[in-house]
Amino acid sequence: AAEARLRTEQCGEQPTCATCGAVEGCQWCGEGKCVSSGMSLTGLFDTCTAVSCPPGLPYAVPHKPVPEEWFLTEAEIVEARGGPEKAPRRNAAVFTRGNRATLLQAGGDVFREFAKDLYQTEAGDFALLSSFSLEMGLPLLPEQPGRTIRQDFSDAMERDVRVRVLFRRSAGTPGKNSLQKQYDAQDSFTSMVPAPGAKANGARSRYILDTRMDFPMGAIHQKFSIIRHHGSLHAMVGGIDLDWDRWDTAAH
């Protein structure tokens, strides 16, 4: 029923015959409206006196996504990194092809995927996290309540894994999001970073407070992680922070 409702609403939003014909499951009626060719909200099949566009109005062909239109160019990336003086050249491609994508439906899925990748890191690997909020005392897996993110990061660095966190510094609110709490979290992380020597890669770990948005009500909602293990990169993008109120399941 929910799927039928969504399809009916989606078709109803198409204002022209061309856009209607470009959406799978929609048909253009001679009455000048776009309706679903499946079940309607009333539970009955939609009927049309005519289901084709008038002459001269061909169906629109959906525009195929082009990577070059979505990703930053080489010049834009260099400029964002401070210009050619700070980032004179990059050895990585702007984007890659042939990647496998998986939909993670709920917060619990994200937590488990992050834990699975982090736990597989070895010496020389890295874990990068950009976060809007982060609770270091939170367990990634509910069945392991004594194993917190703080401990997971510490263990990774001891395995000579480079862990870097870019945390959005906010103006601060009373409680755990106060400015002092943010600085305390940074200090706590820094205290776990091993000294240079046997753990040369782990010693490069950093917890950086992102101060690019100082406006009190401003926010940088970039939430992603990139973890390398066994020679492969595993990235997650979306809107889930590793925080207490983000762990959820699809059944909720």
mmCIF file of C-alpha atoms in Angstrom:
data_model
loop_
_atom_site.group_PDB
_atom_site.id
_atom_site.type_symbol
_atom_site.label_atom_id
_atom_site.label_comp_id
_atom_site.label_asym_id
_atom_site.label_seq_id
_atom_site.Cartn_x
_atom_site.Cartn_y
_atom_site.Cartn_z
ATOM 1 C CA ALA A 1 0.000 0.000 0.000
ATOM 2 C CA ALA A 2 2.797 2.398 0.875
ATOM 3 C CA GLU A 3 4.551 1.672 -2.408
ATOM 4 C CA ALA A 4 1.338 2.251 -4.361
ATOM 5 C CA ARG A 5 0.783 5.534 -2.546
ATOM 6 C CA LEU A 6 4.312 6.686 -3.308
ATOM 7 C CA ARG A 7 3.984 5.778 -6.989
ATOM 8 C CA THR A 8 0.638 7.586 -7.261
ATOM 9 C CA GLU A 9 2.078 10.709 -5.668
ATOM 10 C CA GLN A 10 5.203 10.555 -7.823
ATOM 11 C CA CYS A 11 3.179 10.319 -11.015
ATOM 12 C CA GLY A 12 0.838 13.082 -9.908
ATOM 13 C CA GLU A 13 3.775 15.462 -9.540
ATOM 14 C CA GLN A 14 4.685 15.218 -13.242
ATOM 15 C CA PRO A 15 3.346 18.352 -14.994
ATOM 16 C CA THR A 16 3.914 17.366 -18.618
ATOM 17 C CA CYS A 17 3.431 14.415 -20.876
ATOM 18 C CA ALA A 18 7.169 14.178 -21.515
ATOM 19 C CA THR A 19 8.154 14.024 -17.846
ATOM 20 C CA CYS A 20 5.317 11.598 -17.139
ATOM 21 C CA GLY A 21 6.521 9.214 -19.811
ATOM 22 C CA ALA A 22 10.032 9.311 -18.391
ATOM 23 C CA VAL A 23 8.907 7.873 -15.045
ATOM 24 C CA GLU A 24 8.475 4.116 -14.906
ATOM 25 C CA GLY A 25 4.948 3.087 -13.960
ATOM 26 C CA CYS A 26 3.322 6.376 -14.987
ATOM 27 C CA GLN A 27 1.042 7.077 -17.945
ATOM 28 C CA TRP A 28 -0.274 10.296 -19.459
ATOM 29 C CA CYS A 29 -4.048 10.569 -19.715
ATOM 30 C CA GLY A 30 -5.893 12.367 -22.443
ATOM 31 C CA GLU A 31 -7.457 14.444 -19.672
ATOM 32 C CA GLY A 32 -4.093 16.149 -19.281
ATOM 33 C CA LYS A 33 -2.799 14.448 -16.145
ATOM 34 C CA CYS A 34 -0.197 11.892 -15.191
ATOM 35 C CA VAL A 35 -1.389 8.870 -13.207
ATOM 36 C CA SER A 36 -0.004 5.585 -11.986
ATOM 37 C CA SER A 37 -0.545 2.573 -14.195
ATOM 38 C CA GLY A 38 -0.801 0.419 -11.078
ATOM 39 C CA MET A 39 -3.030 0.567 -8.008
ATOM 40 C CA SER A 40 -4.299 3.997 -7.049
ATOM 41 C CA LEU A 41 -4.923 5.385 -3.566
ATOM 42 C CA THR A 42 -8.519 4.205 -3.821
ATOM 43 C CA GLY A 43 -7.378 0.658 -4.493
ATOM 44 C CA LEU A 44 -8.658 0.717 -8.076
ATOM 45 C CA PHE A 45 -6.701 0.728 -11.290
ATOM 46 C CA ASP A 46 -6.354 4.156 -12.854
ATOM 47 C CA THR A 47 -7.932 4.345 -16.283
ATOM 48 C CA CYS A 48 -7.199 6.746 -19.114
ATOM 49 C CA THR A 49 -9.067 7.476 -22.313
ATOM 50 C CA ALA A 50 -5.663 7.904 -23.977
ATOM 51 C CA VAL A 51 -2.279 6.864 -22.723
ATOM 52 C CA SER A 52 0.034 8.373 -25.290
ATOM 53 C CA CYS A 53 1.483 11.838 -25.674
ATOM 54 C CA PRO A 54 0.020 14.124 -28.347
ATOM 55 C CA PRO A 55 1.962 14.245 -31.642
ATOM 56 C CA GLY A 56 5.131 16.264 -31.398
ATOM 57 C CA LEU A 57 5.651 15.604 -27.692
ATOM 58 C CA PRO A 58 8.036 12.647 -27.452
ATOM 59 C CA TYR A 59 8.771 10.998 -24.155
ATOM 60 C CA ALA A 60 11.718 12.477 -22.322
ATOM 61 C CA VAL A 61 14.730 10.227 -22.007
ATOM 62 C CA PRO A 62 16.082 10.198 -18.426
ATOM 63 C CA HIS A 63 19.491 11.840 -18.245
ATOM 64 C CA LYS A 64 22.153 9.266 -17.483
ATOM 65 C CA PRO A 65 24.334 10.329 -14.540
ATOM 66 C CA VAL A 66 27.739 11.555 -15.680
ATOM 67 C CA PRO A 67 30.526 11.333 -13.051
ATOM 68 C CA GLU A 68 32.187 14.484 -14.367
ATOM 69 C CA GLU A 69 29.032 16.451 -13.510
ATOM 70 C CA TRP A 70 28.946 15.210 -9.903
ATOM 71 C CA PHE A 71 32.552 15.206 -8.700
ATOM 72 C CA LEU A 72 34.989 18.053 -8.202
ATOM 73 C CA THR A 73 37.583 18.596 -10.889
ATOM 74 C CA GLU A 74 41.311 18.271 -10.227
ATOM 75 C CA ALA A 75 41.634 22.070 -10.090
ATOM 76 C CA GLU A 76 38.721 22.406 -7.660
ATOM 77 C CA ILE A 77 40.188 19.792 -5.322
ATOM 78 C CA VAL A 78 43.603 21.471 -5.295
ATOM 79 C CA GLU A 79 41.990 24.848 -4.617
ATOM 80 C CA ALA A 80 39.898 23.410 -1.760
ATOM 81 C CA ARG A 81 43.103 22.049 -0.196
ATOM 82 C CA GLY A 82 44.717 25.466 -0.071
ATOM 83 C CA GLY A 83 45.919 25.966 -3.624
ATOM 84 C CA PRO A 84 48.864 24.577 -5.599
ATOM 85 C CA GLU A 85 51.406 25.793 -3.032
ATOM 86 C CA LYS A 86 49.959 23.542 -0.311
ATOM 87 C CA ALA A 87 48.696 20.813 -2.617
ATOM 88 C CA PRO A 88 50.947 20.965 -5.705
ATOM 89 C CA ARG A 89 49.847 17.631 -7.107
ATOM 90 C CA ARG A 90 47.627 14.662 -6.384
ATOM 91 C CA ASN A 91 48.358 11.079 -7.280
ATOM 92 C CA ALA A 92 44.788 9.851 -6.861
ATOM 93 C CA ALA A 93 42.050 9.915 -9.488
ATOM 94 C CA VAL A 94 39.194 12.354 -9.051
ATOM 95 C CA PHE A 95 36.792 9.405 -8.980
ATOM 96 C CA THR A 96 36.941 5.658 -9.542
ATOM 97 C CA ARG A 97 34.715 3.203 -11.371
ATOM 98 C CA GLY A 98 33.654 -0.347 -10.671
ATOM 99 C CA ASN A 99 32.823 0.212 -7.000
ATOM 100 C CA ARG A 100 30.258 -1.881 -5.153
ATOM 101 C CA ALA A 101 27.497 0.082 -3.398
ATOM 102 C CA THR A 102 25.366 -1.202 -0.523
ATOM 103 C CA LEU A 103 22.361 0.524 1.059
ATOM 104 C CA LEU A 104 22.518 0.711 4.860
ATOM 105 C CA GLN A 105 18.970 1.299 6.006
ATOM 106 C CA ALA A 106 19.308 2.174 9.686
ATOM 107 C CA GLY A 107 21.805 3.470 12.215
ATOM 108 C CA GLY A 108 22.501 0.013 13.579
ATOM 109 C CA ASP A 109 23.587 -1.103 10.102
ATOM 110 C CA VAL A 110 26.025 1.812 9.871
ATOM 111 C CA PHE A 111 27.505 1.090 13.312
ATOM 112 C CA ARG A 112 28.067 -2.587 12.481
ATOM 113 C CA GLU A 113 29.608 -1.837 9.090
ATOM 114 C CA PHE A 114 31.958 0.723 10.634
ATOM 115 C CA ALA A 115 32.950 -1.758 13.357
ATOM 116 C CA LYS A 116 33.477 -4.570 10.858
ATOM 117 C CA ASP A 117 35.860 -2.474 8.786
ATOM 118 C CA LEU A 118 37.670 -0.891 11.733
ATOM 119 C CA TYR A 119 38.289 -4.255 13.402
ATOM 120 C CA GLN A 120 39.947 -5.588 10.231
ATOM 121 C CA THR A 121 42.543 -2.825 9.996
ATOM 122 C CA GLU A 122 46.197 -3.731 10.392
ATOM 123 C CA ALA A 123 49.528 -1.920 10.573
ATOM 124 C CA GLY A 124 49.797 0.642 7.779
ATOM 125 C CA ASP A 125 46.036 0.988 7.294
ATOM 126 C CA PHE A 126 43.958 4.046 8.135
ATOM 127 C CA ALA A 127 40.492 5.053 9.363
ATOM 128 C CA LEU A 128 39.197 8.532 8.522
ATOM 129 C CA LEU A 129 36.009 9.929 10.043
ATOM 130 C CA SER A 130 34.266 13.249 9.450
ATOM 131 C CA SER A 131 31.505 13.761 11.973
ATOM 132 C CA PHE A 132 28.905 16.245 13.162
ATOM 133 C CA SER A 133 28.657 14.535 16.546
ATOM 134 C CA LEU A 134 30.602 11.668 18.098
ATOM 135 C CA GLU A 135 30.233 9.855 21.408
ATOM 136 C CA MET A 136 33.526 8.177 22.288
ATOM 137 C CA GLY A 137 31.963 6.275 25.182
ATOM 138 C CA LEU A 138 29.445 4.536 22.932
ATOM 139 C CA PRO A 139 29.837 0.848 22.016
ATOM 140 C CA LEU A 140 29.568 0.195 18.292
ATOM 141 C CA LEU A 141 27.998 -3.193 18.965
ATOM 142 C CA PRO A 142 25.282 -3.487 21.647
ATOM 143 C CA GLU A 143 26.303 -7.075 22.389
ATOM 144 C CA GLN A 144 29.721 -5.738 23.453
ATOM 145 C CA PRO A 145 28.749 -2.964 25.908
ATOM 146 C CA GLY A 146 32.224 -2.760 27.411
ATOM 147 C CA ARG A 147 33.940 -2.105 24.094
ATOM 148 C CA THR A 148 33.606 1.617 23.350
ATOM 149 C CA ILE A 149 34.573 3.689 20.317
ATOM 150 C CA ARG A 150 37.357 5.222 22.400
ATOM 151 C CA GLN A 151 38.787 1.771 23.094
ATOM 152 C CA ASP A 152 38.332 0.750 19.452
ATOM 153 C CA PHE A 153 40.304 3.794 18.273
ATOM 154 C CA SER A 154 42.991 3.179 20.886
ATOM 155 C CA ASP A 155 43.331 -0.476 19.877
ATOM 156 C CA ALA A 156 43.560 0.508 16.211
ATOM 157 C CA MET A 157 46.345 3.007 16.872
ATOM 158 C CA GLU A 158 48.213 0.384 18.889
ATOM 159 C CA ARG A 159 47.988 -1.847 15.800
ATOM 160 C CA ASP A 160 49.796 1.007 13.995
ATOM 161 C CA VAL A 161 46.636 2.183 12.233
ATOM 162 C CA ARG A 162 46.345 5.892 11.472
ATOM 163 C CA VAL A 163 43.040 7.195 12.883
ATOM 164 C CA ARG A 164 41.941 10.696 11.993
ATOM 165 C CA VAL A 165 38.754 12.451 13.088
ATOM 166 C CA LEU A 166 37.448 15.728 11.668
ATOM 167 C CA PHE A 167 34.861 16.909 14.187
ATOM 168 C CA ARG A 168 32.608 19.890 13.621
ATOM 169 C CA ARG A 169 33.278 22.424 16.385
ATOM 170 C CA SER A 170 30.010 24.069 17.365
ATOM 171 C CA ALA A 171 29.362 27.174 19.424
ATOM 172 C CA GLY A 172 28.409 24.805 22.215
ATOM 173 C CA THR A 173 25.274 24.088 24.206
ATOM 174 C CA PRO A 174 24.894 23.048 27.849
ATOM 175 C CA GLY A 175 25.766 19.417 28.483
ATOM 176 C CA LYS A 176 27.850 17.084 26.364
ATOM 177 C CA ASN A 177 27.971 19.534 23.430
ATOM 178 C CA SER A 178 29.596 22.371 25.364
ATOM 179 C CA LEU A 179 32.808 23.830 24.002
ATOM 180 C CA GLN A 180 34.730 22.432 26.947
ATOM 181 C CA LYS A 181 33.396 18.931 26.254
ATOM 182 C CA GLN A 182 34.536 19.246 22.654
ATOM 183 C CA TYR A 183 38.037 20.233 23.742
ATOM 184 C CA ASP A 184 38.039 17.453 26.350
ATOM 185 C CA ALA A 185 37.160 14.901 23.660
ATOM 186 C CA GLN A 186 40.022 16.156 21.528
ATOM 187 C CA ASP A 187 42.444 15.951 24.463
ATOM 188 C CA SER A 188 41.213 12.467 25.357
ATOM 189 C CA PHE A 189 41.842 11.240 21.818
ATOM 190 C CA THR A 190 45.259 12.907 21.640
ATOM 191 C CA SER A 191 46.301 11.193 24.872
ATOM 192 C CA MET A 192 45.817 7.813 23.156
ATOM 193 C CA VAL A 193 48.032 8.596 20.149
ATOM 194 C CA PRO A 194 51.198 6.490 20.410
ATOM 195 C CA ALA A 195 54.592 8.158 20.406
ATOM 196 C CA PRO A 196 56.591 8.040 17.156
ATOM 197 C CA GLY A 197 58.755 4.984 16.888
ATOM 198 C CA ALA A 198 57.493 1.471 16.483
ATOM 199 C CA LYS A 199 53.989 2.830 15.759
ATOM 200 C CA ALA A 200 55.003 5.388 13.128
ATOM 201 C CA ASN A 201 51.690 5.191 11.280
ATOM 202 C CA GLY A 202 49.530 5.217 14.401
ATOM 203 C CA ALA A 203 51.511 8.205 15.685
ATOM 204 C CA ARG A 204 50.108 10.227 12.781
ATOM 205 C CA SER A 205 46.593 9.984 14.214
ATOM 206 C CA ARG A 206 44.788 13.282 14.758
ATOM 207 C CA TYR A 207 41.524 14.635 16.170
ATOM 208 C CA ILE A 208 40.858 17.994 14.511
ATOM 209 C CA LEU A 209 38.106 20.446 15.420
ATOM 210 C CA ASP A 210 36.641 21.879 12.220
ATOM 211 C CA THR A 211 36.223 25.626 12.791
ATOM 212 C CA ARG A 212 35.185 26.628 9.279
ATOM 213 C CA MET A 213 31.632 27.428 10.431
ATOM 214 C CA ASP A 214 31.715 29.742 13.458
ATOM 215 C CA PHE A 215 28.188 31.123 13.080
ATOM 216 C CA PRO A 216 26.273 30.032 16.242
ATOM 217 C CA MET A 217 23.469 28.383 14.271
ATOM 218 C CA GLY A 218 25.711 27.154 11.459
ATOM 219 C CA ALA A 219 26.580 23.541 10.819
ATOM 220 C CA ILE A 220 28.767 21.449 8.546
ATOM 221 C CA HIS A 221 26.750 18.278 8.159
ATOM 222 C CA GLN A 222 29.425 16.221 6.449
ATOM 223 C CA LYS A 223 29.287 12.704 7.803
ATOM 224 C CA PHE A 224 31.428 10.087 6.149
ATOM 225 C CA SER A 225 34.106 7.534 6.883
ATOM 226 C CA ILE A 226 36.867 5.952 4.813
ATOM 227 C CA ILE A 227 38.649 2.868 6.114
ATOM 228 C CA ARG A 228 41.394 0.957 4.348
ATOM 229 C CA HIS A 229 42.061 -2.661 5.178
ATOM 230 C CA HIS A 230 43.421 -5.596 3.192
ATOM 231 C CA GLY A 231 44.311 -3.277 0.317
ATOM 232 C CA SER A 232 40.772 -1.989 -0.268
ATOM 233 C CA LEU A 233 38.951 1.225 0.596
ATOM 234 C CA HIS A 234 35.595 1.054 2.366
ATOM 235 C CA ALA A 235 33.674 4.331 2.466
ATOM 236 C CA MET A 236 30.323 5.311 3.952
ATOM 237 C CA VAL A 237 28.471 8.517 3.174
ATOM 238 C CA GLY A 238 25.152 9.745 4.505
ATOM 239 C CA GLY A 239 23.698 11.305 7.597
ATOM 240 C CA ILE A 240 24.417 8.951 10.498
ATOM 241 C CA ASP A 241 26.684 10.068 13.342
ATOM 242 C CA LEU A 242 28.237 7.628 15.795
ATOM 243 C CA ASP A 243 26.171 8.912 18.693
ATOM 244 C CA TRP A 244 23.750 7.546 21.284
ATOM 245 C CA ASP A 245 20.573 8.687 19.541
ATOM 246 C CA ARG A 246 21.601 7.388 16.115
ATOM 247 C CA TRP A 247 21.657 3.661 16.851
ATOM 248 C CA ASP A 248 18.397 2.280 15.499
ATOM 249 C CA THR A 249 17.012 -0.631 13.516
ATOM 250 C CA ALA A 250 14.652 -0.909 10.553
ATOM 251 C CA ALA A 251 12.052 -2.432 12.891
ATOM 252 C CA HIS A 252 11.727 0.783 14.927
#
